[in-house]
Short mmCIF file of N, CA and C in Angstrom, two decimals:
data_model
loop_
_atom_site.label_atom_id
_atom_site.label_comp_id
_atom_site.label_asym_id
_atom_site.label_seq_id
_atom_site.Cartn_x
_atom_site.Cartn_y
_atom_site.Cartn_z
N MET A 1 -18.11 93.93 -79.77
CA MET A 1 -18.42 92.65 -79.36
C MET A 1 -19.17 91.42 -79.11
N ASP A 2 -18.41 90.83 -80.23
CA ASP A 2 -19.53 89.58 -80.45
C ASP A 2 -20.37 88.80 -79.29
N GLU A 3 -21.61 88.05 -79.96
CA GLU A 3 -22.62 87.49 -79.54
C GLU A 3 -21.88 86.08 -78.60
N GLU A 4 -21.41 86.38 -77.65
CA GLU A 4 -21.14 84.98 -76.80
C GLU A 4 -22.16 83.58 -76.50
N ILE A 5 -22.39 82.79 -77.62
CA ILE A 5 -23.16 82.10 -77.38
C ILE A 5 -22.78 80.28 -75.95
N PRO A 6 -23.48 80.22 -75.10
CA PRO A 6 -23.28 79.78 -73.64
C PRO A 6 -23.40 78.20 -74.19
N GLY A 7 -22.09 76.48 -74.14
CA GLY A 7 -22.38 75.57 -74.07
C GLY A 7 -21.46 74.47 -73.92
N ARG A 8 -21.80 74.16 -74.49
CA ARG A 8 -20.54 72.58 -73.54
C ARG A 8 -19.65 71.88 -74.38
N LEU A 9 -18.87 70.62 -74.47
CA LEU A 9 -18.10 69.58 -75.13
C LEU A 9 -19.91 68.43 -74.90
N SER A 10 -19.93 67.94 -76.32
CA SER A 10 -20.73 66.95 -75.98
C SER A 10 -20.69 65.87 -74.94
N THR A 11 -21.38 65.61 -74.12
CA THR A 11 -20.85 64.71 -72.74
C THR A 11 -21.08 63.42 -73.44
N TYR A 12 -20.84 63.02 -74.28
CA TYR A 12 -20.71 61.76 -75.69
C TYR A 12 -19.34 62.01 -76.02
N VAL A 13 -18.75 63.01 -76.04
CA VAL A 13 -18.07 63.11 -76.57
C VAL A 13 -16.49 61.86 -74.48
N ARG A 14 -15.79 60.81 -75.55
CA ARG A 14 -15.31 60.37 -74.37
C ARG A 14 -13.92 61.51 -74.07
N ARG A 15 -13.55 60.93 -72.52
CA ARG A 15 -13.45 61.66 -71.21
C ARG A 15 -11.55 61.60 -72.28
N PRO A 16 -10.60 62.42 -72.71
CA PRO A 16 -9.07 61.88 -72.76
C PRO A 16 -8.47 61.55 -71.68
N ALA A 17 -7.46 60.36 -72.67
CA ALA A 17 -6.84 60.22 -70.82
C ALA A 17 -5.11 61.44 -70.93
N ARG A 18 -5.24 61.34 -69.34
CA ARG A 18 -5.35 61.43 -68.01
C ARG A 18 -4.31 62.87 -68.91
N ALA A 19 -3.20 62.05 -69.60
CA ALA A 19 -1.68 62.28 -70.26
C ALA A 19 -1.82 63.30 -70.04
N LEU A 20 -2.97 64.11 -71.76
CA LEU A 20 -3.18 64.86 -72.90
C LEU A 20 -3.51 66.07 -72.27
N LEU A 21 -4.37 66.01 -71.21
CA LEU A 21 -5.19 67.08 -70.10
C LEU A 21 -4.02 67.95 -70.10
N PRO A 22 -3.96 69.79 -70.81
CA PRO A 22 -2.73 70.75 -70.45
C PRO A 22 -2.33 70.27 -68.99
N GLY A 23 -0.89 70.71 -68.22
CA GLY A 23 -0.92 70.18 -66.95
C GLY A 23 -1.61 69.65 -65.83
N SER A 24 -0.92 67.91 -65.92
CA SER A 24 -1.90 67.04 -65.51
C SER A 24 -1.08 66.81 -64.52
N PRO A 25 -1.68 66.54 -62.74
CA PRO A 25 -0.89 66.84 -61.86
C PRO A 25 -0.42 64.82 -62.63
N ALA A 26 0.05 64.31 -61.52
CA ALA A 26 0.93 63.01 -61.27
C ALA A 26 -0.29 62.25 -61.33
N ARG A 27 -0.71 61.34 -61.26
CA ARG A 27 -1.41 59.90 -61.41
C ARG A 27 -1.95 59.96 -59.42
N ALA A 28 -2.76 60.17 -58.94
CA ALA A 28 -3.31 59.09 -58.19
C ALA A 28 -2.48 58.37 -56.97
N PRO A 29 -1.89 58.45 -56.13
CA PRO A 29 -1.11 57.00 -55.18
C PRO A 29 -2.47 55.65 -55.55
N LEU A 30 -2.21 54.59 -55.24
CA LEU A 30 -2.45 53.31 -55.17
C LEU A 30 -3.98 53.37 -54.32
N PRO A 31 -3.24 54.25 -53.52
CA PRO A 31 -4.39 54.39 -52.18
C PRO A 31 -5.95 54.42 -52.18
N ARG A 32 -5.20 55.96 -52.97
CA ARG A 32 -6.19 56.70 -53.31
C ARG A 32 -7.38 56.63 -54.11
N ARG A 33 -6.33 55.79 -55.18
CA ARG A 33 -7.53 55.46 -56.75
C ARG A 33 -8.38 54.20 -56.18
N ILE A 34 -8.10 53.51 -54.88
CA ILE A 34 -8.82 52.09 -54.33
C ILE A 34 -10.02 53.10 -53.78
N GLY A 35 -9.40 54.12 -52.84
CA GLY A 35 -10.95 55.00 -51.76
C GLY A 35 -11.56 55.37 -52.95
N ASP A 36 -11.69 56.07 -54.97
CA ASP A 36 -12.03 56.58 -54.93
C ASP A 36 -13.14 55.60 -55.71
N PHE A 37 -13.04 54.32 -55.14
CA PHE A 37 -13.75 53.37 -55.51
C PHE A 37 -15.22 53.07 -55.78
N PHE A 38 -16.31 53.74 -55.83
CA PHE A 38 -17.77 53.47 -55.61
C PHE A 38 -18.26 52.69 -54.75
N LEU A 39 -17.53 51.66 -53.84
CA LEU A 39 -18.81 50.91 -52.64
C LEU A 39 -17.88 50.95 -51.76
N ILE A 40 -15.83 51.58 -52.04
CA ILE A 40 -15.87 51.77 -50.86
C ILE A 40 -15.80 53.51 -50.31
N ARG A 41 -16.28 54.06 -51.59
CA ARG A 41 -17.02 55.68 -51.13
C ARG A 41 -17.86 55.46 -50.55
N PHE A 42 -18.41 54.49 -50.88
CA PHE A 42 -20.59 54.48 -50.47
C PHE A 42 -20.37 54.05 -48.60
N LEU A 43 -19.62 53.18 -48.47
CA LEU A 43 -18.78 52.68 -47.10
C LEU A 43 -18.48 54.04 -46.01
N LYS A 44 -17.71 54.46 -46.47
CA LYS A 44 -17.48 55.51 -46.12
C LYS A 44 -18.12 56.35 -45.79
N ALA A 45 -19.01 56.49 -46.86
CA ALA A 45 -20.11 58.33 -46.48
C ALA A 45 -21.20 57.29 -46.09
N LEU A 46 -21.54 56.31 -45.98
CA LEU A 46 -22.68 55.86 -45.28
C LEU A 46 -23.13 56.37 -43.74
N PRO A 47 -21.47 56.41 -42.78
CA PRO A 47 -22.19 56.78 -41.20
C PRO A 47 -22.73 58.18 -41.12
N ASP A 48 -22.22 59.52 -42.49
CA ASP A 48 -21.84 60.54 -42.48
C ASP A 48 -22.81 61.24 -43.04
N ASP A 49 -23.45 60.84 -44.20
CA ASP A 49 -24.46 61.73 -44.79
C ASP A 49 -25.17 60.26 -46.48
N LEU A 50 -25.84 60.41 -45.91
CA LEU A 50 -26.78 59.05 -46.55
C LEU A 50 -27.23 59.45 -48.53
N ALA A 51 -27.39 60.77 -48.48
CA ALA A 51 -27.20 61.21 -49.54
C ALA A 51 -26.13 61.05 -50.64
N ASP A 52 -24.96 61.15 -49.73
CA ASP A 52 -23.63 60.84 -50.56
C ASP A 52 -23.62 59.43 -50.93
N ALA A 53 -23.12 58.67 -50.25
CA ALA A 53 -23.40 57.45 -50.29
C ALA A 53 -24.14 57.05 -51.48
N VAL A 54 -25.39 57.09 -51.50
CA VAL A 54 -26.51 56.65 -52.26
C VAL A 54 -25.86 57.63 -54.09
N ALA A 55 -25.35 58.65 -54.17
CA ALA A 55 -24.20 59.10 -55.12
C ALA A 55 -23.43 58.48 -55.47
N ALA A 56 -22.55 57.62 -54.47
CA ALA A 56 -21.70 57.13 -55.07
C ALA A 56 -22.09 55.42 -54.86
N LEU A 57 -23.15 55.43 -54.55
CA LEU A 57 -23.39 53.74 -55.11
C LEU A 57 -24.13 53.85 -56.21
N LEU A 58 -24.60 54.87 -57.36
CA LEU A 58 -25.15 55.39 -58.55
C LEU A 58 -24.59 55.91 -59.31
N ASP A 59 -22.84 56.29 -59.13
CA ASP A 59 -22.23 55.89 -60.04
C ASP A 59 -22.05 55.48 -60.84
N PRO A 60 -21.68 54.23 -60.74
CA PRO A 60 -21.64 52.84 -61.87
C PRO A 60 -23.04 53.33 -62.83
N PHE A 61 -23.96 53.49 -62.13
CA PHE A 61 -25.70 53.16 -62.98
C PHE A 61 -25.50 54.71 -63.90
N GLU A 62 -24.92 55.26 -63.18
CA GLU A 62 -24.76 57.13 -64.60
C GLU A 62 -23.92 56.89 -65.48
N ARG A 63 -22.72 56.14 -65.19
CA ARG A 63 -21.82 55.78 -66.07
C ARG A 63 -22.20 54.07 -67.44
N ALA A 64 -22.99 53.86 -66.69
CA ALA A 64 -23.73 52.85 -67.71
C ALA A 64 -25.32 53.83 -68.82
N ALA A 65 -25.30 54.73 -68.03
CA ALA A 65 -26.18 55.59 -68.57
C ALA A 65 -25.69 56.07 -69.92
N ARG A 66 -24.87 56.88 -69.86
CA ARG A 66 -23.89 57.57 -70.64
C ARG A 66 -23.46 56.94 -72.27
N LEU A 67 -22.80 55.45 -71.38
CA LEU A 67 -22.45 54.89 -72.78
C LEU A 67 -23.64 54.40 -73.34
N ILE A 68 -25.00 53.80 -72.64
CA ILE A 68 -26.00 53.53 -73.59
C ILE A 68 -26.08 55.35 -74.07
N GLY A 69 -26.44 55.66 -73.78
CA GLY A 69 -26.58 57.25 -74.49
C GLY A 69 -26.06 57.40 -75.46
N ARG A 70 -24.87 57.39 -75.29
CA ARG A 70 -23.12 57.15 -76.72
C ARG A 70 -24.07 56.46 -78.37
N LEU A 71 -24.64 55.01 -77.86
CA LEU A 71 -25.46 54.29 -78.76
C LEU A 71 -26.06 55.10 -79.03
N PHE A 72 -27.44 55.41 -78.85
CA PHE A 72 -28.87 56.26 -79.20
C PHE A 72 -27.98 57.40 -79.65
N HIS A 73 -27.23 57.89 -78.75
CA HIS A 73 -27.37 59.58 -80.09
C HIS A 73 -25.54 59.68 -80.59
N GLY A 74 -25.10 58.68 -80.70
CA GLY A 74 -24.29 58.35 -82.02
C GLY A 74 -23.16 59.42 -81.45
N PRO A 75 -21.30 59.53 -82.10
CA PRO A 75 -20.45 59.30 -81.47
C PRO A 75 -19.90 60.38 -81.97
N ALA A 76 -19.62 61.69 -81.50
CA ALA A 76 -19.43 63.18 -80.68
C ALA A 76 -18.35 63.49 -81.14
N LEU A 77 -16.98 62.76 -81.82
CA LEU A 77 -15.48 63.15 -82.18
C LEU A 77 -15.58 62.14 -83.16
N ARG A 78 -15.00 62.10 -84.02
CA ARG A 78 -14.13 61.78 -85.29
C ARG A 78 -12.63 62.15 -85.40
N GLY A 79 -11.98 61.00 -85.69
CA GLY A 79 -9.97 61.68 -85.72
C GLY A 79 -9.39 61.73 -85.21
N GLY A 80 -9.72 60.88 -83.82
CA GLY A 80 -8.81 61.29 -82.80
C GLY A 80 -8.03 62.48 -81.95
N TRP A 81 -7.85 62.09 -81.03
CA TRP A 81 -7.41 63.75 -79.78
C TRP A 81 -5.72 64.67 -81.03
N GLY A 82 -5.46 63.97 -82.11
CA GLY A 82 -4.61 64.51 -82.80
C GLY A 82 -5.15 65.38 -84.11
N SER A 83 -6.32 65.16 -84.72
CA SER A 83 -7.40 66.06 -85.39
C SER A 83 -6.96 67.52 -84.73
N GLU A 84 -7.62 67.72 -85.94
CA GLU A 84 -7.77 69.40 -85.36
C GLU A 84 -9.24 69.33 -84.31
N ALA A 85 -10.53 68.37 -84.44
CA ALA A 85 -11.26 68.77 -83.35
C ALA A 85 -10.90 67.54 -82.23
N GLY A 86 -9.95 66.66 -82.48
CA GLY A 86 -9.19 66.98 -81.35
C GLY A 86 -8.82 67.68 -79.98
N ARG A 87 -8.16 68.22 -81.16
CA ARG A 87 -7.80 69.75 -80.54
C ARG A 87 -8.46 70.70 -79.85
N PHE A 88 -9.24 71.24 -80.66
CA PHE A 88 -10.38 71.62 -80.26
C PHE A 88 -11.29 71.22 -79.28
N ALA A 89 -10.94 70.10 -78.80
CA ALA A 89 -11.79 69.81 -77.50
C ALA A 89 -11.33 69.54 -76.22
N LEU A 90 -10.08 69.50 -76.61
CA LEU A 90 -8.68 68.95 -75.62
C LEU A 90 -8.78 70.69 -74.53
N ALA A 91 -8.35 71.71 -75.83
CA ALA A 91 -8.84 73.06 -75.48
C ALA A 91 -9.28 73.06 -74.13
N LEU A 92 -10.99 72.78 -75.06
CA LEU A 92 -12.12 73.17 -73.55
C LEU A 92 -12.04 72.60 -72.77
N HIS A 93 -11.55 70.96 -72.11
CA HIS A 93 -10.88 70.26 -71.54
C HIS A 93 -9.70 71.19 -70.19
N GLY A 94 -8.71 72.10 -71.39
CA GLY A 94 -7.63 72.87 -71.15
C GLY A 94 -8.02 73.39 -69.88
N PHE A 95 -8.96 74.16 -70.38
CA PHE A 95 -9.89 75.79 -70.02
C PHE A 95 -10.22 75.30 -68.59
N HIS A 96 -10.49 74.13 -68.45
CA HIS A 96 -11.67 73.24 -66.95
C HIS A 96 -10.67 72.86 -66.20
N TRP A 97 -9.19 71.86 -66.22
CA TRP A 97 -7.86 70.97 -66.21
C TRP A 97 -7.45 72.46 -64.92
N THR A 98 -6.78 73.59 -65.98
CA THR A 98 -6.34 74.30 -65.16
C THR A 98 -7.21 75.45 -64.01
N ARG A 99 -8.59 75.17 -63.65
CA ARG A 99 -9.17 75.80 -63.12
C ARG A 99 -9.97 74.55 -61.90
N TRP A 100 -10.08 73.72 -62.31
CA TRP A 100 -11.47 72.84 -61.21
C TRP A 100 -10.87 71.39 -61.50
N HIS A 101 -9.88 70.84 -62.22
CA HIS A 101 -9.38 69.77 -62.39
C HIS A 101 -9.90 68.67 -62.69
N ALA A 102 -10.70 68.66 -62.68
CA ALA A 102 -12.10 68.06 -63.63
C ALA A 102 -13.69 68.67 -63.93
N GLU A 103 -14.07 67.94 -65.02
CA GLU A 103 -15.37 68.25 -65.37
C GLU A 103 -16.44 67.49 -66.22
N THR A 104 -16.98 66.93 -65.21
CA THR A 104 -17.98 65.36 -65.59
C THR A 104 -19.06 65.65 -66.48
N ARG A 105 -19.73 66.79 -66.91
CA ARG A 105 -20.77 66.87 -67.76
C ARG A 105 -20.05 67.34 -68.63
N GLY A 106 -19.11 67.57 -69.12
CA GLY A 106 -18.47 68.17 -70.76
C GLY A 106 -18.33 69.61 -70.62
N PRO A 107 -17.29 69.90 -70.90
CA PRO A 107 -16.57 71.40 -70.44
C PRO A 107 -17.30 72.26 -70.80
N ARG A 108 -17.52 73.36 -70.28
CA ARG A 108 -18.39 73.95 -70.81
C ARG A 108 -17.46 75.24 -71.18
N GLY A 109 -18.12 76.31 -72.61
CA GLY A 109 -17.31 77.34 -72.92
C GLY A 109 -18.59 78.56 -72.85
N THR A 110 -17.53 79.32 -73.70
CA THR A 110 -19.16 80.24 -75.12
C THR A 110 -18.63 80.12 -75.93
N PHE A 111 -18.66 80.41 -77.18
CA PHE A 111 -18.63 80.49 -78.10
C PHE A 111 -18.68 81.75 -79.49
N THR A 112 -17.91 82.16 -79.95
CA THR A 112 -18.01 83.46 -80.92
C THR A 112 -18.12 82.74 -82.40
N ALA A 113 -18.37 82.48 -83.04
CA ALA A 113 -18.42 82.43 -84.47
C ALA A 113 -18.70 83.22 -85.57
N THR A 114 -17.81 83.68 -86.74
CA THR A 114 -18.26 83.69 -87.67
C THR A 114 -17.99 83.10 -89.59
N PRO A 115 -18.78 83.05 -89.98
CA PRO A 115 -18.52 82.57 -91.09
C PRO A 115 -17.39 81.28 -91.84
N GLY A 116 -17.34 80.60 -90.88
CA GLY A 116 -16.21 79.53 -91.13
C GLY A 116 -15.27 79.56 -90.63
N LYS A 117 -15.43 79.99 -89.14
CA LYS A 117 -15.07 80.34 -88.28
C LYS A 117 -15.07 80.16 -86.53
N ILE A 118 -14.82 79.68 -85.26
CA ILE A 118 -15.69 79.02 -84.63
C ILE A 118 -14.20 79.30 -82.94
N THR A 119 -14.55 80.40 -82.38
CA THR A 119 -13.97 80.36 -80.92
C THR A 119 -14.64 79.70 -80.25
N VAL A 120 -13.72 79.23 -78.43
CA VAL A 120 -13.93 78.89 -77.70
C VAL A 120 -13.90 79.63 -76.44
N ARG A 121 -14.10 80.08 -75.78
CA ARG A 121 -13.61 80.97 -74.27
C ARG A 121 -14.07 80.15 -73.22
N PRO A 122 -13.45 80.65 -72.13
CA PRO A 122 -13.64 79.77 -71.41
C PRO A 122 -14.96 81.06 -70.53
N PRO A 123 -15.69 79.21 -69.74
CA PRO A 123 -16.80 80.43 -69.36
C PRO A 123 -16.85 81.85 -68.06
N TRP A 124 -16.02 81.59 -67.53
CA TRP A 124 -15.51 82.42 -66.52
C TRP A 124 -15.00 83.17 -66.87
N GLY A 125 -15.23 85.25 -66.59
CA GLY A 125 -14.34 86.31 -66.41
C GLY A 125 -15.71 86.19 -68.05
N ARG A 126 -16.62 86.57 -68.24
CA ARG A 126 -17.21 87.14 -69.38
C ARG A 126 -17.16 88.47 -69.52
N GLY A 127 -16.54 88.67 -70.88
CA GLY A 127 -17.06 89.70 -71.23
C GLY A 127 -14.97 90.39 -71.83
N ASP A 128 -14.39 90.02 -71.05
CA ASP A 128 -12.77 89.79 -70.68
C ASP A 128 -12.32 89.56 -72.01
N PRO A 129 -11.85 90.58 -72.69
CA PRO A 129 -11.10 90.03 -74.28
C PRO A 129 -9.72 89.60 -74.12
N ALA A 130 -9.06 89.82 -73.15
CA ALA A 130 -7.88 89.66 -72.49
C ALA A 130 -7.63 87.99 -72.33
N ARG A 131 -8.51 87.12 -72.11
CA ARG A 131 -8.68 85.68 -71.27
C ARG A 131 -8.41 84.79 -72.38
N GLU A 132 -7.96 83.73 -72.27
CA GLU A 132 -7.22 82.63 -73.16
C GLU A 132 -8.39 82.58 -74.19
N SER A 133 -8.40 81.55 -75.53
CA SER A 133 -9.46 81.60 -76.18
C SER A 133 -8.74 80.82 -77.29
N ARG A 134 -9.54 79.98 -78.13
CA ARG A 134 -8.79 78.75 -79.20
C ARG A 134 -10.01 79.12 -80.26
N SER A 135 -9.41 79.17 -81.14
CA SER A 135 -9.59 79.64 -82.42
C SER A 135 -9.81 78.13 -83.43
N ALA A 136 -10.56 78.04 -84.52
CA ALA A 136 -10.46 76.92 -85.58
C ALA A 136 -10.94 77.50 -86.40
N VAL A 137 -10.80 77.11 -87.85
CA VAL A 137 -11.65 76.64 -88.89
C VAL A 137 -12.68 75.66 -88.88
N CYS A 138 -13.53 75.94 -88.85
CA CYS A 138 -14.72 74.74 -89.27
C CYS A 138 -16.00 75.22 -90.11
N ALA A 139 -16.88 74.42 -90.49
CA ALA A 139 -18.42 74.44 -90.72
C ALA A 139 -19.02 73.97 -90.72
N LEU A 140 -20.71 73.86 -90.70
CA LEU A 140 -21.21 72.73 -90.26
C LEU A 140 -21.21 71.23 -90.64
N ARG A 141 -21.67 70.54 -89.56
CA ARG A 141 -21.84 69.21 -90.39
C ARG A 141 -22.96 68.68 -91.43
N ALA A 142 -22.97 68.22 -92.66
CA ALA A 142 -24.48 68.18 -92.63
C ALA A 142 -24.88 66.78 -91.55
N VAL A 143 -25.36 66.37 -91.08
CA VAL A 143 -26.36 65.38 -90.47
C VAL A 143 -27.73 64.95 -91.11
N PRO A 144 -27.76 63.55 -91.05
CA PRO A 144 -29.10 63.16 -91.49
C PRO A 144 -29.97 64.30 -90.84
N ALA A 145 -32.14 64.19 -91.22
CA ALA A 145 -32.57 64.37 -90.92
C ALA A 145 -32.74 63.73 -89.66
N LEU A 146 -32.87 62.39 -89.87
CA LEU A 146 -33.35 61.31 -88.72
C LEU A 146 -32.38 61.50 -87.01
N LEU A 147 -31.22 62.27 -87.48
CA LEU A 147 -30.66 62.09 -86.69
C LEU A 147 -29.84 63.28 -86.41
N ARG A 148 -30.80 64.48 -85.97
CA ARG A 148 -30.47 65.46 -85.86
C ARG A 148 -30.49 65.44 -84.22
N ARG A 149 -30.03 66.37 -83.80
CA ARG A 149 -30.81 66.95 -82.67
C ARG A 149 -31.15 68.26 -82.20
N PRO A 150 -31.72 68.68 -81.98
CA PRO A 150 -32.09 70.24 -80.92
C PRO A 150 -31.00 70.82 -80.97
N ALA A 151 -30.03 70.65 -79.87
CA ALA A 151 -29.74 71.39 -79.57
C ALA A 151 -28.00 71.50 -79.06
N ARG A 152 -28.10 70.23 -80.72
CA ARG A 152 -26.65 69.53 -80.88
C ARG A 152 -26.43 70.66 -81.74
N VAL A 153 -24.91 71.19 -82.15
CA VAL A 153 -24.15 71.78 -83.41
C VAL A 153 -22.97 70.71 -83.52
N ASP A 154 -22.90 70.12 -84.71
CA ASP A 154 -21.85 69.88 -85.52
C ASP A 154 -20.55 70.20 -85.78
N LEU A 155 -19.79 70.51 -85.58
CA LEU A 155 -18.96 71.17 -86.39
C LEU A 155 -17.87 70.50 -87.31
N LEU A 156 -17.46 70.58 -88.60
CA LEU A 156 -16.35 69.50 -89.25
C LEU A 156 -15.15 70.41 -90.02
N PHE A 157 -14.15 70.04 -89.60
CA PHE A 157 -13.13 70.65 -89.44
C PHE A 157 -12.42 70.26 -90.84
N ALA A 158 -11.52 71.55 -91.45
CA ALA A 158 -11.12 71.22 -92.46
C ALA A 158 -9.50 69.40 -93.08
N ASP A 159 -9.57 69.28 -91.29
CA ASP A 159 -8.60 67.78 -92.08
C ASP A 159 -9.75 66.72 -92.03
N GLY A 160 -11.21 67.24 -92.06
CA GLY A 160 -12.55 65.68 -92.09
C GLY A 160 -12.20 65.38 -90.38
N SER A 161 -12.49 65.96 -89.78
CA SER A 161 -12.49 65.26 -88.54
C SER A 161 -13.21 66.51 -87.84
N TRP A 162 -14.38 65.77 -86.85
CA TRP A 162 -15.27 66.65 -86.47
C TRP A 162 -15.41 66.21 -85.40
N LEU A 163 -16.89 66.87 -84.57
CA LEU A 163 -16.69 66.98 -83.04
C LEU A 163 -18.28 67.71 -83.10
N SER A 164 -18.63 67.52 -82.27
CA SER A 164 -20.16 67.35 -81.56
C SER A 164 -20.55 68.11 -80.28
N LEU A 165 -20.73 69.20 -80.52
CA LEU A 165 -21.49 70.35 -78.65
C LEU A 165 -22.48 70.26 -78.84
N ARG A 166 -22.55 70.95 -77.22
CA ARG A 166 -24.27 70.12 -76.71
C ARG A 166 -24.81 72.45 -75.93
N MET A 167 -24.86 72.86 -76.94
CA MET A 167 -25.67 74.27 -76.34
C MET A 167 -26.79 73.79 -75.14
N ASN A 168 -26.35 75.20 -74.52
CA ASN A 168 -27.72 74.89 -73.30
C ASN A 168 -29.37 74.84 -74.09
N THR A 169 -29.42 75.77 -75.28
CA THR A 169 -30.93 75.82 -75.47
C THR A 169 -31.33 75.53 -77.16
N ARG A 170 -31.72 75.32 -77.45
CA ARG A 170 -32.03 75.16 -78.81
C ARG A 170 -32.05 76.61 -79.81
N ALA A 171 -32.64 77.56 -78.91
CA ALA A 171 -32.36 79.07 -79.38
C ALA A 171 -31.10 79.37 -79.28
N ASP A 172 -30.28 79.05 -78.82
CA ASP A 172 -28.55 79.00 -79.21
C ASP A 172 -27.92 78.62 -80.23
N ALA A 173 -28.54 76.52 -80.27
CA ALA A 173 -28.06 75.70 -81.28
C ALA A 173 -28.21 77.20 -82.60
N VAL A 174 -29.52 77.11 -82.55
CA VAL A 174 -29.90 77.67 -83.73
C VAL A 174 -28.92 78.96 -83.88
N ARG A 175 -29.18 79.55 -82.97
CA ARG A 175 -28.22 80.84 -83.04
C ARG A 175 -26.63 80.29 -83.91
N LEU A 176 -26.02 79.20 -83.50
CA LEU A 176 -24.71 79.34 -83.09
C LEU A 176 -24.95 78.71 -84.84
N ARG A 177 -25.48 77.64 -85.71
CA ARG A 177 -25.87 77.81 -86.43
C ARG A 177 -25.81 79.15 -87.89
N ALA A 178 -26.50 79.22 -88.14
CA ALA A 178 -27.11 80.68 -88.53
C ALA A 178 -25.35 81.53 -88.69
N LEU A 179 -24.97 81.98 -87.05
CA LEU A 179 -23.20 82.37 -87.45
C LEU A 179 -21.97 81.32 -88.00
N LEU A 180 -22.70 80.30 -88.20
CA LEU A 180 -21.19 79.52 -89.23
C LEU A 180 -21.38 79.31 -90.13
N ARG A 181 -23.03 79.58 -90.78
CA ARG A 181 -23.06 79.26 -92.31
C ARG A 181 -22.85 80.42 -93.20
N PRO A 182 -22.24 80.48 -94.29
CA PRO A 182 -21.71 81.28 -95.28
C PRO A 182 -22.92 82.08 -96.00
#
């Protein structure tokens, strides 16, 4: 069996529109969407649990920090959702959407690679070859030395689109890069 390396889609890839996610349910009704607003969640959680209230209040700051991080780390997806990189990212989101409905820190998966090809599988049920997977033909994207991140792996697809993965450790990123090199 091939070596499976745990990782996830970079947190700096924008989340796809709800309609693009496989098996996405209908949009939530307006009262539910208003109830999900951070200030309403803060006021509802305040009498019960102070930790949840503070987490709800800090939500906009976490989103702003992610946007600022995207500025410093650069883009993580080029080519849009219709490109090969976008379809690969949607497959990763699809594993999580059908199982948990949302993943806020970038959908996780396990990656196996051979020179010129990468396969991603959902993280649950490790070692089961019958579980769903998505394969794509890709190569390593050349990144200038000043912009390289130790745990980031950039994949270049045949149509010119590219995608950034965030591995759990630097060693995992080095192993995945070594497996993808011809």
